[in-house]
Amino acid sequence: MSSATTSTRTAAGPRRALLSDPGYQAFAILRTAFTVAPILFGLDKFANLLVDWPAYLAPWIDDIVPGSAQTAMYVVGVIEIVAGIAVALAPRFGAWLVAAWLAGIIVNLLTIPDYYDIALRDFGLLLAAVALARLAERYHRESGISDR
């Protein structure tokens, strides 16, 4: 019985230390944000409750993708949901996926007049996604824990 208690304490000690580490806390905050936000925004591509998403699609992209701008937003929504799930399950991979996706969004927004402020905001989000990827690598390697 004491060996079970000892192993529980031993496992709890490093976990508690990890949870009190400010770097790990930053990792957990970013992981949560980049899981929840893409999933919610992806779902909203189907409902357009937050904003009229097709208005954010550059005309040149609308010209080259098949179907309507709303159809393109459905595809975007699915990709965003997948990206959020990837961050939740495998942040070392998912964070890079989100960063690449944000780079594409930035290129799209820079080609639409009057959307430069949103492109700048998304650049900040891209940097945060890169920070998440780097933190995920550190905590995966140092802690020996899985991506979960």
Short mmCIF file of C-alpha atoms in Angstrom, two decimals:
data_model
loop_
_atom_site.label_atom_id
_atom_site.label_comp_id
_atom_site.label_asym_id
_atom_site.label_seq_id
_atom_site.Cartn_x
_atom_site.Cartn_y
_atom_site.Cartn_z
CA MET A 1 0.00 0.00 0.00
CA SER A 2 2.81 2.40 0.84
CA SER A 3 4.41 1.83 -2.58
CA ALA A 4 1.20 2.96 -4.28
CA THR A 5 1.09 6.06 -2.09
CA THR A 6 4.76 6.78 -2.75
CA SER A 7 4.34 6.44 -6.52
CA THR A 8 1.30 8.72 -6.40
CA ARG A 9 3.24 11.34 -4.47
CA THR A 10 6.19 10.99 -6.81
CA ALA A 11 3.96 11.50 -9.85
CA ALA A 12 2.09 14.37 -8.21
CA GLY A 13 5.28 16.25 -7.31
CA PRO A 14 6.54 16.82 -10.87
CA ARG A 15 3.00 17.52 -12.08
CA ARG A 16 2.53 20.15 -9.36
CA ALA A 17 5.90 21.68 -10.22
CA LEU A 18 4.92 21.76 -13.88
CA LEU A 19 1.61 23.47 -13.10
CA SER A 20 3.39 26.15 -11.04
CA ASP A 21 5.89 26.88 -13.85
CA PRO A 22 5.00 30.23 -15.52
CA GLY A 23 6.19 28.92 -18.89
CA TYR A 24 3.92 25.91 -18.63
CA GLN A 25 1.05 28.17 -17.57
CA ALA A 26 1.65 30.26 -20.72
CA PHE A 27 1.65 27.04 -22.76
CA ALA A 28 -1.66 25.94 -21.20
CA ILE A 29 -3.29 29.35 -21.81
CA LEU A 30 -2.18 29.45 -25.45
CA ARG A 31 -3.15 25.83 -26.03
CA THR A 32 -6.62 26.46 -24.64
CA ALA A 33 -7.06 29.65 -26.67
CA PHE A 34 -5.87 28.07 -29.92
CA THR A 35 -8.13 25.09 -29.35
CA VAL A 36 -11.30 26.98 -28.49
CA ALA A 37 -11.05 30.01 -30.82
CA PRO A 38 -10.52 28.16 -34.12
CA ILE A 39 -13.31 25.71 -33.29
CA LEU A 40 -15.75 28.49 -32.38
CA PHE A 41 -14.82 30.65 -35.37
CA GLY A 42 -14.94 27.59 -37.62
CA LEU A 43 -18.43 26.75 -36.42
CA ASP A 44 -19.49 30.36 -36.93
CA LYS A 45 -18.50 30.13 -40.61
CA PHE A 46 -21.69 28.05 -40.95
CA ALA A 47 -23.93 30.49 -39.04
CA ASN A 48 -22.41 33.95 -39.64
CA LEU A 49 -23.52 35.06 -36.18
CA LEU A 50 -20.34 36.95 -35.27
CA VAL A 51 -19.73 38.58 -38.63
CA ASP A 52 -20.56 38.26 -42.33
CA TRP A 53 -17.57 35.99 -43.04
CA PRO A 54 -17.81 36.02 -46.87
CA ALA A 55 -17.03 39.76 -46.76
CA TYR A 56 -13.55 38.83 -45.50
CA LEU A 57 -12.73 36.79 -48.58
CA ALA A 58 -10.57 38.68 -51.06
CA PRO A 59 -12.26 39.03 -54.47
CA TRP A 60 -9.32 37.40 -56.26
CA ILE A 61 -9.66 34.32 -54.05
CA ASP A 62 -13.42 34.26 -54.57
CA ASP A 63 -12.73 34.29 -58.32
CA ILE A 64 -10.47 31.23 -58.20
CA VAL A 65 -12.34 28.99 -55.74
CA PRO A 66 -15.35 27.08 -57.03
CA GLY A 67 -18.76 28.06 -55.73
CA SER A 68 -19.76 31.11 -53.78
CA ALA A 69 -17.87 33.00 -51.10
CA GLN A 70 -20.15 31.36 -48.50
CA THR A 71 -19.22 27.92 -49.84
CA ALA A 72 -15.56 28.88 -49.44
CA MET A 73 -16.33 29.89 -45.85
CA TYR A 74 -17.77 26.44 -45.20
CA VAL A 75 -14.45 24.93 -46.28
CA VAL A 76 -12.59 27.51 -44.16
CA GLY A 77 -14.79 26.58 -41.20
CA VAL A 78 -13.95 22.90 -41.51
CA ILE A 79 -10.22 23.68 -41.74
CA GLU A 80 -10.41 25.89 -38.65
CA ILE A 81 -12.26 23.23 -36.67
CA VAL A 82 -9.64 20.64 -37.67
CA ALA A 83 -6.86 23.06 -36.69
CA GLY A 84 -8.41 23.61 -33.25
CA ILE A 85 -8.73 19.87 -32.70
CA ALA A 86 -5.12 19.41 -33.83
CA VAL A 87 -3.96 21.92 -31.22
CA ALA A 88 -5.96 20.08 -28.55
CA LEU A 89 -4.58 16.65 -29.45
CA ALA A 90 -1.07 17.42 -30.72
CA PRO A 91 -0.05 21.02 -29.98
CA ARG A 92 3.47 20.57 -31.41
CA PHE A 93 1.87 19.99 -34.81
CA GLY A 94 -1.41 21.86 -34.42
CA ALA A 95 0.20 25.16 -33.45
CA TRP A 96 2.25 25.17 -36.68
CA LEU A 97 -0.93 24.37 -38.62
CA VAL A 98 -2.68 27.35 -37.02
CA ALA A 99 0.33 29.60 -37.70
CA ALA A 100 0.35 28.60 -41.38
CA TRP A 101 -3.40 29.11 -41.61
CA LEU A 102 -3.07 32.58 -40.07
CA ALA A 103 -0.34 33.43 -42.60
CA GLY A 104 -2.81 32.60 -45.38
CA ILE A 105 -5.49 34.72 -43.72
CA ILE A 106 -3.05 37.62 -43.47
CA VAL A 107 -2.20 37.41 -47.18
CA ASN A 108 -5.93 37.36 -47.95
CA LEU A 109 -6.62 40.40 -45.73
CA LEU A 110 -3.69 42.44 -47.05
CA THR A 111 -5.27 42.28 -50.50
CA ILE A 112 -8.56 43.79 -49.30
CA PRO A 113 -8.57 47.56 -48.71
CA ASP A 114 -9.49 48.65 -45.17
CA TYR A 115 -8.68 45.28 -43.55
CA TYR A 116 -5.07 46.06 -42.64
CA ASP A 117 -5.89 46.42 -38.93
CA ILE A 118 -7.32 42.92 -38.87
CA ALA A 119 -4.28 41.62 -40.74
CA LEU A 120 -2.07 43.22 -38.07
CA ARG A 121 -4.12 41.57 -35.31
CA ASP A 122 -3.83 38.23 -37.07
CA PHE A 123 -0.05 38.73 -37.31
CA GLY A 124 -0.02 39.00 -33.51
CA LEU A 125 -2.04 35.79 -33.35
CA LEU A 126 0.42 34.13 -35.74
CA LEU A 127 3.29 35.06 -33.40
CA ALA A 128 1.33 33.63 -30.47
CA ALA A 129 0.76 30.38 -32.40
CA VAL A 130 4.50 30.14 -33.08
CA ALA A 131 5.16 30.74 -29.37
CA LEU A 132 2.71 27.93 -28.59
CA ALA A 133 4.54 25.59 -30.99
CA ARG A 134 7.88 26.36 -29.33
CA LEU A 135 6.45 25.94 -25.83
CA ALA A 136 4.77 22.68 -26.86
CA GLU A 137 8.13 21.38 -28.05
CA ARG A 138 9.80 22.37 -24.79
CA TYR A 139 7.21 20.85 -22.49
CA HIS A 140 6.87 17.71 -24.58
CA ARG A 141 10.64 17.16 -24.49
CA GLU A 142 11.37 18.28 -20.91
CA SER A 143 8.43 16.71 -19.13
CA GLY A 144 8.33 13.47 -21.02
CA ILE A 145 4.54 13.83 -21.18
CA SER A 146 2.56 13.21 -24.31
CA ASP A 147 1.03 16.00 -26.38
CA ARG A 148 -2.11 15.52 -24.29
#
